[in-house]
Amino acid sequence: MMSDNTAKLTLGGADTNYAVRQGTIGPDVIDIRKLYASTGAFTFDPGFMSTAACESSLTYIDGDEGILLHRGYPIGQLAEQSSFMEVSYLLLNGELPSQAELATFTRTISRHTMLHEQLSNFYRGFRRDAHPMAIMCGVVGALSAFYHDSTDISDPHQRMVASHRLIAKMPTIAAMAYKYSIGQPFIYPRNDLSYTANFMRMTFGVPAEDYHLDPAIERAMDRIFILHADHEQNASTSTVRLAGSSGANPFACIAAGIACLWGPAHGGANEAALNMLREIGRPERIPEYIARAKDKNDPFRLMGFGHRVYKNYDPRATVMQQTLREVFDALKINDPVFEVALQLEEMALNDPYFIDKKLFPNVDFYSGVILSAIGFPTDMFTVLFALARTVGWVAQWNEMISDPEQKIGRPRQLYTGPTQRDYVPVSKR
Ligand code: CMC
C-alpha cells in the first residue's frame, strides 16, 4: 500500500513505513534502504527489473513513450543540431557550453589524444586475430599504469583529467586495435581535425597517401557517437558504477564497462542484426523469418528488435534510419539489405505478435548496416559503441563519486544452497 509520501509494508503482522521519493520526471521510488534493518527481509529483483540503484541527473528514458533525454535535451534534437564534443561537455558538466567553453573543451580533449609510446608495445603482445574488444579491455585497463597523476579519485581535478584522457584516448586506442588486426602501421592523431574526423583518419588513413573524408560520413559518424553517448543505468554503466563504488581507479572501471558491453545482449546486437539482414537477403524471404521469430520452439529472435526499457519506437532508431539514407546517398550505395530492413520493420510493426509484445526496432537495427557501408568490419562495431559510451561512463562515474551518499555496491541474495553440514574426509566419501 502506498500513501502520498510513504509506502506501508505488512510483514509477519507488523507494519513498517518507507518514504516515497519523487524524481523530476519518471516513476516514484520507494526508499527501502532501512528495510533489512526494520524487517530482516531483503527484496528479490534479479536483473534489476524494479530497482533504482542510484540517483542520477544525467539521462532520462521514458520507454513507453520512446523518449530519451540527456540533461533534459531530447536525443533527436542533439543528434540533429549538436556535435559529439558538445554532448560530451553537456553530459560531463550538466549544461550546454558557451562557444568559448566548447572551444576550450575541444582543445583540451584534442591535447590528450596521444598515447604513451610504451603502450603501443601492449598491442604487439596480442595475436593479430584478437578481437578488438579484448584488446580494448586490456589497453584501457593498462592506462592506470601510465597516468598515475589522474588516479586519485578523491580529487575532483584528477577525476576530470582522467575523464578527459579517457574520452580523448579512446579513438586512438580503438583505431590502433583495428590497424593492428590488419597489419597496417599505427596512425598518430592529428589535433587540427575534429574528434570524429581524427578517429576516421587514424582508422582508415595510411602513411602512404592523404586521407579524405566525405563530410556526410563525418557527420554520420559523429551522430552515431551522439546516439551511443549515454543510456541511463544499462548493464555496462551499472558495471562501471559498481566497479567504481569500491574506489577502483577510473581506467580499471572503464575497462570493466567495456567487458560488460562486449556481450551480444548489449553492445553486440548490431552485428547480429546485420548478419540477420544479410542472411534474409531478399524481401520475399522476410515472412519466413517473421514466422521463425514468433515460433516458441525456435530460438531465433529478430535481432535489433525489442528492448528492456523501450516499449515504443527507440528514438535512436529513428535517427539511425535517417542517417542510413544519408550514408547510402553519399556513398552511392544501392544495397538490397536496406530494402530488406525497411520491409522487415514494416511487416513486424503490423504483426499482432510484435504489436502485443511492444517490440519495436532498437538502435542496433540499422547501425550495423551503416557501419558496414562506411567500411568497418563487424568486430569493430562494439568498439565504436565503447568509444562513444565512454563519455557516459565517465560522467556517471563522476556523478557517483561526487555523491555524498555513495556506498560500495553490495547486493544481497536469496540463498537456496545446502544448509550447514559436516565435512566428510575424502576417504569416507
Ligand atoms: N524477436 C522475437 N521475440 C522477441 C524479441 C525479438 N527480438 N524480443 C523479445 N521477444 C519476445 C520474447 O520471446 C518474450 O516473449 P514471451 O513473453 O512470450 O516469452 C517477450 O518478447 C519479452 O522478451 P524478454 O526477452 O523477456 O524481454 P527482455 O526485456 O528481457 O529482453 C532484449 C530485451 C533486448 C534482450 C530482447 O528484446 C532481445 O533479445 N532482442 C534481440 C536482441 C537485441 O536487439 N538486443 C539489443 C538491445 S538494444 C541495445 C542496448 O541498449 O544495449
PDB file of N, CA and C in Angstrom, residues 266-337:
ATOM      1  N   HIS A 266      23.964  -6.898 -25.288  1.00  0.00           N
ATOM      2  CA  HIS A 266      24.163  -5.459 -25.022  1.00  0.00           C
ATOM      3  C   HIS A 266      24.762  -4.825 -26.275  1.00  0.00           C
ATOM      4  N   GLY A 267      26.080  -4.684 -26.317  1.00  0.00           N
ATOM      5  CA  GLY A 267      26.688  -3.970 -27.444  1.00  0.00           C
ATOM      6  C   GLY A 267      26.821  -4.799 -28.703  1.00  0.00           C
ATOM      7  N   GLY A 268      26.700  -6.130 -28.578  1.00  0.00           N
ATOM      8  CA  GLY A 268      26.970  -6.981 -29.742  1.00  0.00           C
ATOM      9  C   GLY A 268      25.789  -7.185 -30.674  1.00  0.00           C
ATOM     10  N   ALA A 269      24.637  -6.547 -30.361  1.00  0.00           N
ATOM     11  CA  ALA A 269      23.426  -6.865 -31.136  1.00  0.00           C
ATOM     12  C   ALA A 269      23.424  -6.302 -32.553  1.00  0.00           C
ATOM     13  N   ASN A 270      24.167  -5.204 -32.795  1.00  0.00           N
ATOM     14  CA  ASN A 270      24.117  -4.639 -34.160  1.00  0.00           C
ATOM     15  C   ASN A 270      24.793  -5.555 -35.184  1.00  0.00           C
ATOM     16  N   GLU A 271      25.837  -6.251 -34.735  1.00  0.00           N
ATOM     17  CA  GLU A 271      26.490  -7.217 -35.600  1.00  0.00           C
ATOM     18  C   GLU A 271      25.505  -8.344 -35.936  1.00  0.00           C
ATOM     19  N   ALA A 272      24.782  -8.798 -34.903  1.00  0.00           N
ATOM     20  CA  ALA A 272      23.810  -9.880 -35.111  1.00  0.00           C
ATOM     21  C   ALA A 272      22.686  -9.414 -36.047  1.00  0.00           C
ATOM     22  N   ALA A 273      22.266  -8.151 -35.913  1.00  0.00           N
ATOM     23  CA  ALA A 273      21.194  -7.624 -36.768  1.00  0.00           C
ATOM     24  C   ALA A 273      21.654  -7.573 -38.223  1.00  0.00           C
ATOM     25  N   LEU A 274      22.872  -7.111 -38.431  1.00  0.00           N
ATOM     26  CA  LEU A 274      23.390  -7.036 -39.805  1.00  0.00           C
ATOM     27  C   LEU A 274      23.485  -8.444 -40.412  1.00  0.00           C
ATOM     28  N   ASN A 275      24.009  -9.392 -39.645  1.00  0.00           N
ATOM     29  CA  ASN A 275      24.124 -10.767 -40.152  1.00  0.00           C
ATOM     30  C   ASN A 275      22.747 -11.312 -40.515  1.00  0.00           C
ATOM     31  N   MET A 276      21.765 -11.009 -39.670  1.00  0.00           N
ATOM     32  CA  MET A 276      20.404 -11.489 -39.942  1.00  0.00           C
ATOM     33  C   MET A 276      19.862 -10.889 -41.239  1.00  0.00           C
ATOM     34  N   LEU A 277      20.046  -9.573 -41.418  1.00  0.00           N
ATOM     35  CA  LEU A 277      19.528  -8.917 -42.633  1.00  0.00           C
ATOM     36  C   LEU A 277      20.209  -9.488 -43.878  1.00  0.00           C
ATOM     37  N   ARG A 278      21.499  -9.751 -43.759  1.00  0.00           N
ATOM     38  CA  ARG A 278      22.225 -10.322 -44.912  1.00  0.00           C
ATOM     39  C   ARG A 278      21.737 -11.745 -45.190  1.00  0.00           C
ATOM     40  N   GLU A 279      21.477 -12.487 -44.120  1.00  0.00           N
ATOM     41  CA  GLU A 279      21.005 -13.855 -44.303  1.00  0.00           C
ATOM     42  C   GLU A 279      19.615 -13.853 -44.961  1.00  0.00           C
ATOM     43  N   ILE A 280      18.762 -12.936 -44.557  1.00  0.00           N
ATOM     44  CA  ILE A 280      17.429 -12.851 -45.198  1.00  0.00           C
ATOM     45  C   ILE A 280      17.620 -12.522 -46.688  1.00  0.00           C
ATOM     46  N   GLY A 281      18.442 -11.528 -46.944  1.00  0.00           N
ATOM     47  CA  GLY A 281      18.887 -11.276 -48.322  1.00  0.00           C
ATOM     48  C   GLY A 281      17.895 -10.653 -49.273  1.00  0.00           C
ATOM     49  N   ARG A 282      16.645 -11.159 -49.317  1.00  0.00           N
ATOM     50  CA  ARG A 282      15.651 -10.664 -50.276  1.00  0.00           C
ATOM     51  C   ARG A 282      14.330 -10.456 -49.539  1.00  0.00           C
ATOM     52  N   PRO A 283      13.574  -9.407 -49.919  1.00  0.00           N
ATOM     53  CA  PRO A 283      12.304  -9.139 -49.239  1.00  0.00           C
ATOM     54  C   PRO A 283      11.358 -10.349 -49.232  1.00  0.00           C
ATOM     55  N   GLU A 284      11.391 -11.196 -50.276  1.00  0.00           N
ATOM     56  CA  GLU A 284      10.464 -12.350 -50.329  1.00  0.00           C
ATOM     57  C   GLU A 284      10.685 -13.308 -49.163  1.00  0.00           C
ATOM     58  N   ARG A 285      11.861 -13.280 -48.562  1.00  0.00           N
ATOM     59  CA  ARG A 285      12.145 -14.256 -47.504  1.00  0.00           C
ATOM     60  C   ARG A 285      11.762 -13.731 -46.107  1.00  0.00           C
ATOM     61  N   ILE A 286      11.304 -12.477 -46.053  1.00  0.00           N
ATOM     62  CA  ILE A 286      11.016 -11.887 -44.729  1.00  0.00           C
ATOM     63  C   ILE A 286       9.942 -12.680 -43.955  1.00  0.00           C
ATOM     64  N   PRO A 287       8.812 -13.042 -44.611  1.00  0.00           N
ATOM     65  CA  PRO A 287       7.764 -13.746 -43.837  1.00  0.00           C
ATOM     66  C   PRO A 287       8.278 -15.008 -43.145  1.00  0.00           C
ATOM     67  N   GLU A 288       9.196 -15.707 -43.792  1.00  0.00           N
ATOM     68  CA  GLU A 288       9.756 -16.920 -43.189  1.00  0.00           C
ATOM     69  C   GLU A 288      10.461 -16.573 -41.856  1.00  0.00           C
ATOM     70  N   TYR A 289      11.198 -15.459 -41.837  1.00  0.00           N
ATOM     71  CA  TYR A 289      11.944 -15.085 -40.638  1.00  0.00           C
ATOM     72  C   TYR A 289      11.021 -14.529 -39.549  1.00  0.00           C
ATOM     73  N   ILE A 290       9.964 -13.826 -40.003  1.00  0.00           N
ATOM     74  CA  ILE A 290       8.989 -13.328 -39.011  1.00  0.00           C
ATOM     75  C   ILE A 290       8.329 -14.534 -38.350  1.00  0.00           C
ATOM     76  N   ALA A 291       7.993 -15.537 -39.149  1.00  0.00           N
ATOM     77  CA  ALA A 291       7.346 -16.739 -38.590  1.00  0.00           C
ATOM     78  C   ALA A 291       8.290 -17.424 -37.602  1.00  0.00           C
ATOM     79  N   ARG A 292       9.560 -17.490 -37.929  1.00  0.00           N
ATOM     80  CA  ARG A 292      10.523 -18.116 -37.019  1.00  0.00           C
ATOM     81  C   ARG A 292      10.618 -17.339 -35.701  1.00  0.00           C
ATOM     82  N   ALA A 293      10.637 -16.013 -35.809  1.00  0.00           N
ATOM     83  CA  ALA A 293      10.758 -15.175 -34.596  1.00  0.00           C
ATOM     84  C   ALA A 293       9.559 -15.388 -33.662  1.00  0.00           C
ATOM     85  N   LYS A 294       8.410 -15.729 -34.258  1.00  0.00           N
ATOM     86  CA  LYS A 294       7.192 -15.903 -33.458  1.00  0.00           C
ATOM     87  C   LYS A 294       7.055 -17.320 -32.910  1.00  0.00           C
ATOM     88  N   ASP A 295       7.840 -18.248 -33.463  1.00  0.00           N
ATOM     89  CA  ASP A 295       7.712 -19.657 -33.103  1.00  0.00           C
ATOM     90  C   ASP A 295       8.393 -19.928 -31.756  1.00  0.00           C
ATOM     91  N   LYS A 296       7.629 -20.321 -30.767  1.00  0.00           N
ATOM     92  CA  LYS A 296       8.182 -20.564 -29.419  1.00  0.00           C
ATOM     93  C   LYS A 296       9.234 -21.681 -29.414  1.00  0.00           C
ATOM     94  N   ASN A 297       9.142 -22.587 -30.396  1.00  0.00           N
ATOM     95  CA  ASN A 297      10.093 -23.711 -30.419  1.00  0.00           C
ATOM     96  C   ASN A 297      11.370 -23.385 -31.185  1.00  0.00           C
ATOM     97  N   ASP A 298      11.433 -22.181 -31.727  1.00  0.00           N
ATOM     98  CA  ASP A 298      12.622 -21.766 -32.477  1.00  0.00           C
ATOM     99  C   ASP A 298      13.321 -20.667 -31.670  1.00  0.00           C
ATOM    100  N   PRO A 299      14.611 -20.843 -31.334  1.00  0.00           N
ATOM    101  CA  PRO A 299      15.274 -19.822 -30.505  1.00  0.00           C
ATOM    102  C   PRO A 299      15.523 -18.509 -31.247  1.00  0.00           C
ATOM    103  N   PHE A 300      15.276 -18.489 -32.569  1.00  0.00           N
ATOM    104  CA  PHE A 300      15.559 -17.290 -33.361  1.00  0.00           C
ATOM    105  C   PHE A 300      14.732 -16.093 -32.879  1.00  0.00           C
ATOM    106  N   ARG A 301      15.390 -14.944 -32.777  1.00  0.00           N
ATOM    107  CA  ARG A 301      14.706 -13.683 -32.466  1.00  0.00           C
ATOM    108  C   ARG A 301      15.039 -12.674 -33.541  1.00  0.00           C
ATOM    109  N   LEU A 302      14.186 -11.726 -33.775  1.00  0.00           N
ATOM    110  CA  LEU A 302      14.535 -10.650 -34.714  1.00  0.00           C
ATOM    111  C   LEU A 302      15.574  -9.781 -34.022  1.00  0.00           C
ATOM    112  N   MET A 303      16.795  -9.814 -34.497  1.00  0.00           N
ATOM    113  CA  MET A 303      17.840  -9.027 -33.855  1.00  0.00           C
ATOM    114  C   MET A 303      17.619  -7.543 -34.190  1.00  0.00           C
ATOM    115  N   GLY A 304      17.913  -6.686 -33.216  1.00  0.00           N
ATOM    116  CA  GLY A 304      17.638  -5.259 -33.421  1.00  0.00           C
ATOM    117  C   GLY A 304      16.190  -4.903 -33.140  1.00  0.00           C
ATOM    118  N   PHE A 305      15.460  -5.874 -32.573  1.00  0.00           N
ATOM    119  CA  PHE A 305      14.065  -5.628 -32.194  1.00  0.00           C
ATOM    120  C   PHE A 305      13.869  -5.915 -30.712  1.00  0.00           C
ATOM    121  N   GLY A 306      13.078  -5.090 -30.044  1.00  0.00           N
ATOM    122  CA  GLY A 306      12.772  -5.299 -28.637  1.00  0.00           C
ATOM    123  C   GLY A 306      13.798  -4.620 -27.748  1.00  0.00           C
ATOM    124  N   HIS A 307      13.395  -4.259 -26.576  1.00  0.00           N
ATOM    125  CA  HIS A 307      14.279  -3.575 -25.631  1.00  0.00           C
ATOM    126  C   HIS A 307      13.703  -3.715 -24.242  1.00  0.00           C
ATOM    127  N   ARG A 308      14.595  -3.863 -23.259  1.00  0.00           N
ATOM    128  CA  ARG A 308      14.129  -3.971 -21.878  1.00  0.00           C
ATOM    129  C   ARG A 308      13.344  -2.727 -21.447  1.00  0.00           C
ATOM    130  N   VAL A 309      13.755  -1.563 -21.884  1.00  0.00           N
ATOM    131  CA  VAL A 309      13.114  -0.334 -21.414  1.00  0.00           C
ATOM    132  C   VAL A 309      12.133   0.234 -22.449  1.00  0.00           C
ATOM    133  N   TYR A 310      12.530   0.273 -23.728  1.00  0.00           N
ATOM    134  CA  TYR A 310      11.635   0.876 -24.727  1.00  0.00           C
ATOM    135  C   TYR A 310      10.507  -0.076 -25.080  1.00  0.00           C
ATOM    136  N   LYS A 311       9.292   0.338 -24.833  1.00  0.00           N
ATOM    137  CA  LYS A 311       8.128  -0.421 -25.287  1.00  0.00           C
ATOM    138  C   LYS A 311       7.438   0.409 -26.365  1.00  0.00           C
ATOM    139  N   ASN A 312       8.217   1.145 -27.081  1.00  0.00           N
ATOM    140  CA  ASN A 312       7.784   2.019 -28.161  1.00  0.00           C
ATOM    141  C   ASN A 312       8.989   2.127 -29.095  1.00  0.00           C
ATOM    142  N   TYR A 313       8.861   2.902 -30.174  1.00  0.00           N
ATOM    143  CA  TYR A 313       9.982   3.049 -31.103  1.00  0.00           C
ATOM    144  C   TYR A 313      11.171   3.670 -30.366  1.00  0.00           C
ATOM    145  N   ASP A 314      12.321   3.046 -30.424  1.00  0.00           N
ATOM    146  CA  ASP A 314      13.541   3.594 -29.825  1.00  0.00           C
ATOM    147  C   ASP A 314      13.878   4.888 -30.583  1.00  0.00           C
ATOM    148  N   PRO A 315      13.905   6.033 -29.876  1.00  0.00           N
ATOM    149  CA  PRO A 315      14.121   7.303 -30.601  1.00  0.00           C
ATOM    150  C   PRO A 315      15.458   7.319 -31.347  1.00  0.00           C
ATOM    151  N   ARG A 316      16.411   6.515 -30.902  1.00  0.00           N
ATOM    152  CA  ARG A 316      17.707   6.459 -31.580  1.00  0.00           C
ATOM    153  C   ARG A 316      17.579   5.740 -32.920  1.00  0.00           C
ATOM    154  N   ALA A 317      16.623   4.793 -33.006  1.00  0.00           N
ATOM    155  CA  ALA A 317      16.435   4.062 -34.266  1.00  0.00           C
ATOM    156  C   ALA A 317      15.890   4.997 -35.355  1.00  0.00           C
ATOM    157  N   THR A 318      15.073   5.968 -34.956  1.00  0.00           N
ATOM    158  CA  THR A 318      14.536   6.938 -35.922  1.00  0.00           C
ATOM    159  C   THR A 318      15.685   7.698 -36.577  1.00  0.00           C
ATOM    160  N   VAL A 319      16.625   8.182 -35.758  1.00  0.00           N
ATOM    161  CA  VAL A 319      17.761   8.943 -36.284  1.00  0.00           C
ATOM    162  C   VAL A 319      18.652   8.022 -37.118  1.00  0.00           C
ATOM    163  N   MET A 320      18.815   6.779 -36.669  1.00  0.00           N
ATOM    164  CA  MET A 320      19.656   5.815 -37.401  1.00  0.00           C
ATOM    165  C   MET A 320      19.113   5.584 -38.802  1.00  0.00           C
ATOM    166  N   GLN A 321      17.795   5.457 -38.904  1.00  0.00           N
ATOM    167  CA  GLN A 321      17.204   5.178 -40.217  1.00  0.00           C
ATOM    168  C   GLN A 321      17.495   6.332 -41.181  1.00  0.00           C
ATOM    169  N   GLN A 322      17.354   7.564 -40.668  1.00  0.00           N
ATOM    170  CA  GLN A 322      17.639   8.764 -41.469  1.00  0.00           C
ATOM    171  C   GLN A 322      19.123   8.808 -41.854  1.00  0.00           C
ATOM    172  N   THR A 323      19.989   8.489 -40.882  1.00  0.00           N
ATOM    173  CA  THR A 323      21.433   8.504 -41.124  1.00  0.00           C
ATOM    174  C   THR A 323      21.806   7.484 -42.191  1.00  0.00           C
ATOM    175  N   LEU A 324      21.141   6.347 -42.150  1.00  0.00           N
ATOM    176  CA  LEU A 324      21.437   5.305 -43.138  1.00  0.00           C
ATOM    177  C   LEU A 324      21.150   5.821 -44.556  1.00  0.00           C
ATOM    178  N   ARG A 325      20.011   6.490 -44.709  1.00  0.00           N
ATOM    179  CA  ARG A 325      19.684   7.050 -46.040  1.00  0.00           C
ATOM    180  C   ARG A 325      20.786   8.001 -46.488  1.00  0.00           C
ATOM    181  N   GLU A 326      21.234   8.878 -45.553  1.00  0.00           N
ATOM    182  CA  GLU A 326      22.255   9.880 -45.915  1.00  0.00           C
ATOM    183  C   GLU A 326      23.571   9.222 -46.314  1.00  0.00           C
ATOM    184  N   VAL A 327      23.954   8.174 -45.570  1.00  0.00           N
ATOM    185  CA  VAL A 327      25.219   7.482 -45.870  1.00  0.00           C
ATOM    186  C   VAL A 327      25.130   6.775 -47.224  1.00  0.00           C
ATOM    187  N   PHE A 328      24.026   6.102 -47.455  1.00  0.00           N
ATOM    188  CA  PHE A 328      23.866   5.399 -48.739  1.00  0.00           C
ATOM    189  C   PHE A 328      23.871   6.399 -49.897  1.00  0.00           C
ATOM    190  N   ASP A 329      23.234   7.563 -49.708  1.00  0.00           N
ATOM    191  CA  ASP A 329      23.231   8.605 -50.759  1.00  0.00           C
ATOM    192  C   ASP A 329      24.655   9.095 -51.005  1.00  0.00           C
ATOM    193  N   ALA A 330      25.374   9.399 -49.876  1.00  0.00           N
ATOM    194  CA  ALA A 330      26.720   9.964 -50.022  1.00  0.00           C
ATOM    195  C   ALA A 330      27.655   8.979 -50.700  1.00  0.00           C
ATOM    196  N   LEU A 331      27.523   7.699 -50.363  1.00  0.00           N
ATOM    197  CA  LEU A 331      28.436   6.699 -50.912  1.00  0.00           C
ATOM    198  C   LEU A 331      27.883   6.052 -52.191  1.00  0.00           C
ATOM    199  N   LYS A 332      26.691   6.530 -52.597  1.00  0.00           N
ATOM    200  CA  LYS A 332      26.017   5.987 -53.801  1.00  0.00           C
ATOM    201  C   LYS A 332      25.912   4.452 -53.721  1.00  0.00           C
ATOM    202  N   ILE A 333      25.453   4.002 -52.554  1.00  0.00           N
ATOM    203  CA  ILE A 333      25.310   2.553 -52.347  1.00  0.00           C
ATOM    204  C   ILE A 333      23.865   2.163 -52.632  1.00  0.00           C
ATOM    205  N   ASN A 334      23.705   1.056 -53.307  1.00  0.00           N
ATOM    206  CA  ASN A 334      22.371   0.548 -53.542  1.00  0.00           C
ATOM    207  C   ASN A 334      22.357  -0.904 -53.079  1.00  0.00           C
ATOM    208  N   ASP A 335      22.274  -1.077 -51.765  1.00  0.00           N
ATOM    209  CA  ASP A 335      22.404  -2.407 -51.183  1.00  0.00           C
ATOM    210  C   ASP A 335      21.010  -2.936 -50.843  1.00  0.00           C
ATOM    211  N   PRO A 336      20.665  -4.145 -51.317  1.00  0.00           N
ATOM    212  CA  PRO A 336      19.324  -4.684 -51.023  1.00  0.00           C
ATOM    213  C   PRO A 336      19.065  -4.847 -49.527  1.00  0.00           C
ATOM    214  N   VAL A 337      20.126  -4.837 -48.729  1.00  0.00           N
ATOM    215  CA  VAL A 337      19.952  -5.025 -47.292  1.00  0.00           C
ATOM    216  C   VAL A 337      19.097  -3.895 -46.684  1.00  0.00           C
TER     217      VAL A 337
END
